[in-house]
Each structure stands twice: as structure tokens, then as C-alpha cells.
CSV table of C-alpha atoms and ligand atoms in Angstrom, one decimal:
chain,number,residue,atom,x,y,z
A,16,GLU,CA,0.0,0.0,0.1
A,17,ILE,CA,1.3,3.4,-0.9
A,18,GLN,CA,0.0,6.7,0.4
A,19,LEU,CA,0.8,9.9,-1.6
A,20,ILE,CA,0.8,13.2,0.1
A,21,ASP,CA,0.7,16.3,-2.2
A,22,THR,CA,1.8,19.6,-0.9
A,23,ALA,CA,1.0,23.0,-2.0
A,24,GLY,CA,3.8,24.5,-4.1
A,25,ILE,CA,6.2,26.9,-2.3
A,26,ARG,CA,6.4,30.1,-4.4
A,27,ARG,CA,9.6,31.9,-5.0
A,28,ARG,CA,10.4,34.7,-2.4
A,29,GLY,CA,8.5,37.8,-3.2
A,30,SER,CA,6.3,36.6,-5.8
A,31,ILE,CA,3.3,36.3,-3.4
A,32,LYS,CA,2.6,37.5,0.1
A,33,GLN,CA,5.2,36.2,2.6
A,34,GLY,CA,2.4,34.8,4.9
A,35,ILE,CA,1.2,32.4,2.5
A,36,GLU,CA,4.7,31.3,1.6
A,37,HIS,CA,5.4,30.8,5.3
A,38,TYR,CA,2.3,28.7,5.7
A,39,SER,CA,3.0,26.4,2.6
A,40,VAL,CA,6.7,25.9,3.9
A,41,LEU,CA,5.1,24.7,7.3
A,42,ARG,CA,2.6,22.3,5.5
A,43,SER,CA,5.7,20.9,3.6
A,44,ILE,CA,7.6,20.3,6.7
A,45,ARG,CA,4.6,18.5,8.3
A,46,ALA,CA,4.3,16.3,5.2
A,47,VAL,CA,8.0,15.4,5.4
A,48,GLU,CA,7.5,14.3,9.0
A,49,ARG,CA,4.7,12.1,8.0
A,50,CYS,CA,6.4,10.4,5.1
A,51,HIS,CA,9.1,7.6,4.5
A,52,VAL,CA,10.3,9.0,1.1
A,53,ALA,CA,10.1,12.6,0.1
A,54,ALA,CA,10.0,13.6,-3.7
A,55,LEU,CA,11.4,17.1,-4.0
A,56,VAL,CA,9.8,18.4,-7.1
A,57,LEU,CA,11.8,21.2,-8.9
A,58,ASP,CA,10.5,23.2,-11.7
A,59,ALA,CA,13.0,22.7,-14.6
A,60,SER,CA,12.4,26.2,-15.8
A,61,GLU,CA,13.1,27.7,-12.4
A,62,PHE,CA,15.9,25.4,-11.4
A,63,ALA,CA,16.2,25.3,-7.6
A,64,THR,CA,15.2,28.1,-5.4
A,65,SER,CA,16.4,28.7,-1.9
A,66,GLN,CA,13.3,27.2,-0.4
A,67,ASP,CA,14.0,24.0,-2.4
A,68,THR,CA,17.4,23.6,-0.7
A,69,HIS,CA,15.8,24.6,2.6
A,70,ILE,CA,13.2,21.7,2.3
A,71,ALA,CA,15.9,19.3,1.1
A,72,SER,CA,18.0,20.0,4.3
A,73,TYR,CA,14.9,19.4,6.3
A,74,ILE,CA,14.4,16.0,4.7
A,75,LEU,CA,17.9,15.0,5.5
A,76,GLU,CA,17.8,16.3,8.9
A,77,THR,CA,14.7,14.1,9.6
A,78,TYR,CA,16.3,11.2,8.0
A,79,ARG,CA,13.6,10.6,5.3
A,80,GLY,CA,14.3,9.1,1.9
A,81,ILE,CA,14.9,11.7,-0.8
A,82,ILE,CA,14.3,11.8,-4.5
A,83,ILE,CA,15.0,14.9,-6.5
A,84,VAL,CA,12.4,15.3,-9.3
A,85,VAL,CA,12.9,17.7,-12.2
A,86,ASN,CA,9.5,18.4,-13.5
A,87,LYS,CA,8.4,20.1,-16.7
A,88,TRP,CA,11.1,18.4,-18.5
A,89,ASP,CA,9.0,18.6,-21.8
A,90,LEU,CA,10.2,22.2,-21.8
A,91,ARG,CA,14.0,21.2,-22.0
A,92,HIS,CA,14.4,22.7,-25.6
A,93,GLU,CA,13.2,25.9,-24.4
A,94,ILE,CA,15.3,25.8,-21.4
A,95,GLY,CA,18.3,24.7,-23.5
A,96,LEU,CA,19.7,22.1,-21.2
A,97,ASP,CA,20.4,18.3,-21.6
A,98,LYS,CA,20.0,15.7,-18.9
A,99,GLN,CA,23.7,15.5,-18.1
A,100,THR,CA,24.1,19.2,-17.7
A,101,MET,CA,21.0,19.5,-15.6
A,102,LYS,CA,22.1,16.6,-13.5
A,103,GLY,CA,25.5,18.3,-13.0
A,104,ARG,CA,23.8,21.6,-11.8
A,105,ILE,CA,21.6,19.6,-9.4
A,106,LYS,CA,24.5,17.7,-8.0
A,107,GLU,CA,26.3,21.0,-7.4
A,108,LYS,CA,23.3,22.7,-5.7
A,109,PHE,CA,22.4,19.6,-3.6
A,110,LYS,CA,25.9,18.5,-2.9
A,111,PHE,CA,24.9,17.5,0.7
A,112,ALA,CA,22.4,15.0,-0.8
A,113,SER,CA,24.8,13.4,-3.3
A,114,TYR,CA,23.1,10.0,-2.8
A,115,ALA,CA,19.6,11.3,-3.9
A,116,PRO,CA,18.4,9.9,-7.2
A,117,ILE,CA,17.4,12.4,-9.8
A,118,VAL,CA,14.2,11.7,-11.8
A,119,PHE,CA,13.0,13.8,-14.9
A,120,THR,CA,9.4,14.0,-15.3
A,121,SER,CA,6.6,15.8,-17.3
A,122,ALA,CA,3.4,15.8,-15.3
A,123,LEU,CA,1.9,17.4,-18.3
A,124,LYS,CA,2.7,14.5,-20.6
A,125,THR,CA,3.0,12.0,-17.7
A,126,ASP,CA,6.4,11.1,-18.8
A,127,GLY,CA,8.7,9.6,-16.0
A,128,VAL,CA,5.9,9.2,-13.5
A,129,ASN,CA,6.2,5.5,-13.5
A,130,GLU,CA,9.9,5.7,-13.1
A,131,LEU,CA,9.4,8.1,-10.1
A,132,LEU,CA,7.1,5.5,-8.4
A,133,ASP,CA,9.7,2.7,-9.1
A,134,THR,CA,12.3,5.0,-7.6
A,135,ALA,CA,10.3,5.9,-4.5
A,136,LEU,CA,9.8,2.0,-4.0
A,137,ARG,CA,13.5,1.3,-4.4
A,138,VAL,CA,14.4,4.2,-2.0
A,139,GLN,CA,11.9,2.8,0.6
A,140,VAL,CA,13.7,-0.6,0.4
A,141,GLU,CA,17.1,1.2,0.8
A,142,TRP,CA,15.7,3.2,3.7
A,143,SER,CA,14.6,0.0,5.5
A,144,LYS,CA,17.7,-2.1,4.7
A,145,GLY,CA,19.6,-3.9,7.5
A,146,ILE,CA,23.2,-5.1,7.0
A,147,PRO,CA,24.5,-8.0,9.2
A,148,ARG,CA,26.8,-7.0,12.0
A,149,PRO,CA,29.8,-8.9,10.7
A,150,ASP,CA,29.6,-7.2,7.2
A,151,ILE,CA,29.4,-3.7,8.7
A,152,ARG,CA,32.4,-4.4,11.0
A,153,ARG,CA,34.4,-5.7,8.1
A,154,THR,CA,33.6,-2.8,5.8
A,155,ILE,CA,34.4,-0.3,8.5
A,156,LEU,CA,37.5,-1.9,9.8
A,157,SER,CA,39.0,-2.2,6.4
A,158,ALA,CA,38.1,1.5,5.5
A,159,VAL,CA,40.0,2.4,8.8
A,160,ALA,CA,43.0,0.2,8.0
A,161,GLU,CA,43.1,1.7,4.5
A,162,ASN,CA,43.0,5.3,5.7
A,163,PRO,CA,43.5,5.6,9.4
A,164,PRO,CA,42.2,8.7,11.2
A,165,PRO,CA,44.6,11.7,11.4
A,166,SER,CA,46.2,11.9,14.8
A,167,GLY,CA,45.3,14.9,16.8
A,168,GLY,CA,48.7,15.5,18.6
A,169,ARG,CA,49.4,12.9,21.2
A,170,LYS,CA,45.9,11.3,21.1
A,171,VAL,CA,45.2,8.8,18.4
A,172,LEU,CA,41.6,8.0,17.4
A,173,LYS,CA,40.9,4.3,17.2
A,174,VAL,CA,37.7,2.9,15.7
A,175,TYR,CA,37.1,-0.6,17.3
A,176,SER,CA,33.9,-1.7,15.6
A,177,ALA,CA,30.6,-0.5,14.1
A,178,MET,CA,27.1,-1.7,13.9
A,179,GLN,CA,23.7,-1.0,12.4
A,180,ASP,CA,21.2,-0.2,15.3
A,181,THR,CA,18.1,0.6,13.2
A,182,THR,CA,16.4,0.6,9.9
A,183,MET,CA,13.9,3.2,8.7
A,184,PRO,CA,16.1,5.2,8.9
A,185,PRO,CA,19.4,3.4,8.8
A,186,SER,CA,21.3,4.2,11.9
A,187,PHE,CA,24.9,3.2,12.8
A,188,THR,CA,26.9,3.2,16.1
A,189,PHE,CA,30.7,3.3,15.9
A,190,PHE,CA,32.7,2.3,19.0
A,191,VAL,CA,35.8,4.5,19.3
A,192,ASN,CA,38.2,5.4,22.1
A,193,HIS,CA,37.7,9.2,21.8
A,194,THR,CA,34.3,10.4,20.7
A,195,ASP,CA,35.5,14.1,20.6
A,196,MET,CA,38.2,13.2,17.9
A,197,ILE,CA,35.8,12.4,15.0
A,198,HIS,CA,36.0,15.1,12.4
A,199,PHE,CA,33.5,15.9,9.8
A,200,SER,CA,35.8,14.9,7.0
A,201,TYR,CA,36.5,11.6,8.6
A,202,ARG,CA,32.8,10.9,9.2
A,203,ARG,CA,32.2,11.6,5.6
A,204,TYR,CA,35.0,9.3,4.5
A,205,LEU,CA,33.4,6.5,6.5
A,206,GLU,CA,30.0,7.3,5.0
A,207,ASN,CA,31.4,7.2,1.5
A,208,LYS,CA,32.9,3.8,2.0
A,209,LEU,CA,29.7,2.5,3.6
A,210,ARG,CA,27.8,3.8,0.5
A,211,GLN,CA,30.4,2.2,-1.9
A,212,GLU,CA,29.6,-1.1,-0.5
A,213,TYR,CA,25.8,-0.9,0.4
A,214,THR,CA,24.4,2.2,-1.6
A,215,PHE,CA,21.6,3.1,0.6
A,216,GLU,CA,20.4,4.9,-2.3
A,217,GLY,CA,18.3,8.1,-1.3
A,218,ALA,CA,18.6,7.2,2.3
A,219,PRO,CA,20.2,9.6,4.7
A,220,VAL,CA,22.3,7.6,7.2
A,221,ARG,CA,22.7,8.5,10.9
A,222,PHE,CA,26.0,7.9,12.6
A,223,ARG,CA,26.6,7.9,16.3
A,224,PHE,CA,30.1,7.7,18.0
A,225,ARG,CA,30.3,5.9,21.4
A,226,GLY,CA,33.2,5.7,23.7
A,227,TRP,CA,34.5,2.2,24.3
A,228,LYS,CA,37.4,1.0,26.4
A,229,ARG,CA,39.1,-1.9,25.0
B,10,GTP,N1,5.1,22.4,-19.5
B,10,GTP,C1,4.7,21.9,-18.3
B,10,GTP,N2,3.9,22.4,-17.6
B,10,GTP,C2,3.5,21.8,-16.3
B,10,GTP,C3,3.9,20.6,-16.0
B,10,GTP,N3,3.5,20.2,-14.8
B,10,GTP,C4,2.6,21.3,-14.4
B,10,GTP,N4,2.7,22.3,-15.3
B,10,GTP,C5,2.0,23.5,-15.4
B,10,GTP,O1,2.3,24.3,-14.2
B,10,GTP,C6,1.1,25.0,-13.7
B,10,GTP,C7,0.9,24.5,-12.3
B,10,GTP,O2,0.6,23.2,-12.3
B,10,GTP,P1,0.0,22.5,-11.0
B,10,GTP,O3,-0.1,21.1,-11.3
B,10,GTP,O4,-1.2,23.3,-10.5
B,10,GTP,O5,1.2,22.7,-10.0
B,10,GTP,P2,1.4,22.5,-8.5
B,10,GTP,O6,2.8,22.4,-8.1
B,10,GTP,O7,0.5,21.4,-8.0
B,10,GTP,O8,0.8,23.8,-7.9
B,10,GTP,P3,0.1,24.1,-6.5
B,10,GTP,O9,-0.4,22.9,-5.8
B,10,GTP,O10,-1.0,25.2,-6.7
B,10,GTP,O11,1.2,24.8,-5.7
B,10,GTP,C8,0.0,24.6,-14.5
B,10,GTP,O12,-0.1,25.6,-15.6
B,10,GTP,C9,0.5,23.2,-15.3
B,10,GTP,O13,0.0,23.1,-16.6
B,10,GTP,C10,4.9,19.9,-16.8
B,10,GTP,O14,5.4,18.8,-16.6
B,10,GTP,N5,5.2,20.6,-17.9
B,11,MG,MG1,-0.6,21.1,-6.4
């Protein structure tokens, strides 16, 4: 069973009264909280507005599955962009959601709508996926061996193990000696390694670091 929630569009800042815009942003935020997978629908002729990136960050903060939809793709000739160029621009604008699938649609001509539904089902599966403990442990320990954490002076960060705690959303706990020594770039390295092996397409992953005495 699939339930679809349609939200009112969020207009560009300034084009209508601020009050109405504020209300439609709130409605979108409530809808994100109710969903498993969110489709962020962009208008190809307007590209991405600041409200679009705002909603995208909210989807990630709440760990919902995410799909980026480029609608009105029937206007591509007028817009003068091909798919690859458009994808490149979206990847640049939504760098923080690099794992989000991008789907091109024309609601007018109903193109890409089946692909969007298939993608939503796929992301739902990825978002619900559980990886066995020994597999995560092997992936993370080999990533750490390949590229050990940079040392911070005399203290050396050690990663002892990792496991997946929950699905929907996928959440992982890492057991380390010093929780305060995890830096953003090393966290991202671990996430990239995890995604190289298990994808988690469209699914934000939550990482927690717990102190552990060996
Ligand atoms: N060319 C083209 N026009 C589209 C497409 N999808 C929607 N439109 C047009 O965009 C306008 C708005 O369409 P709606 O379906 O009402 O858009 P919406 O995002 O649901 O709007 P609200 O719910 O009112 O915020 C209409 O004039 C549509 O015909 C599309 O894929 N291609
Ligand atoms: Mg509508």
C-alpha cells in the first residue's frame, strides 16, 4: 500500500505574500515528517530556489528518503539544457544530498511518472535495509585500515567496531576510544565507504559515536 501526500507549491520569495509562503513551507515540513520517502519536485524552468534547498535539508535532518524530481522536462528545448548538464547542476546545488536519485518528469505529458514511483519504492527498500553486523564491521575496519584517522597531537583516534542499530532510517553506532576526535571529514569518509559497498540510495544515514574502552 502506498499513500501519496501532495503539498501546496512553495512560491519564489517575493512573488506572493510572505504569509502564504510561510504557511506552505510549514505544510511541506509537516508532510515530510509524515512520510518515509520525500520527492522534492523542482520546476526545470526555475531550477532550484532557496526554499528547495531549505526543504531538502529538512528532509535530510529528519532522515527521510529523498528523491529529486525535475518536472516540466518537456520544456527542455526552451530551457536549452540536456539531462547530463541539468544533473550536474543539481549535484552541485544539492551537494549535501549526493546519494539522492534524480528523476526527470513531465506531469503534463505523464512522462517519467512510473519511473518516479519505481524509484520511490526502491528508496523505501534502501531506507529499510539492514546490514548484518559482521559485514558492517568488516567494511568499517577495512576502511579504517586503508585510511586511518589523522592523529590529533598525542591522542590517536581508534575505531574498534561498528554496527547498524536501526532501519527506517538506517542508523549506525561506531565504537571509538575518543568520541571528541571524530571530524566531519573523517565521518564523511566512513559514510562514502559504507555507500560504496551498500549504496543506501536516497537514504540519509545516521552515525553515532560511542566511547568504548578496549
Ligand atoms: N510544461 C509543463 N507544464 C507543467 C507541468 N506540470 C505542471 N505544469 C503547469 O504548471 C502549472 C501549475 O501546475 P500544478 O499542477 O497546479 O502545479 P502545483 O505544483 O501542483 O501547484 P500548487 O499545488 O498550486 O502549488 C500549470 O499551468 C500546469 O499546466 C509539466 O510537466 N510541464
Ligand atoms: Mg498542487
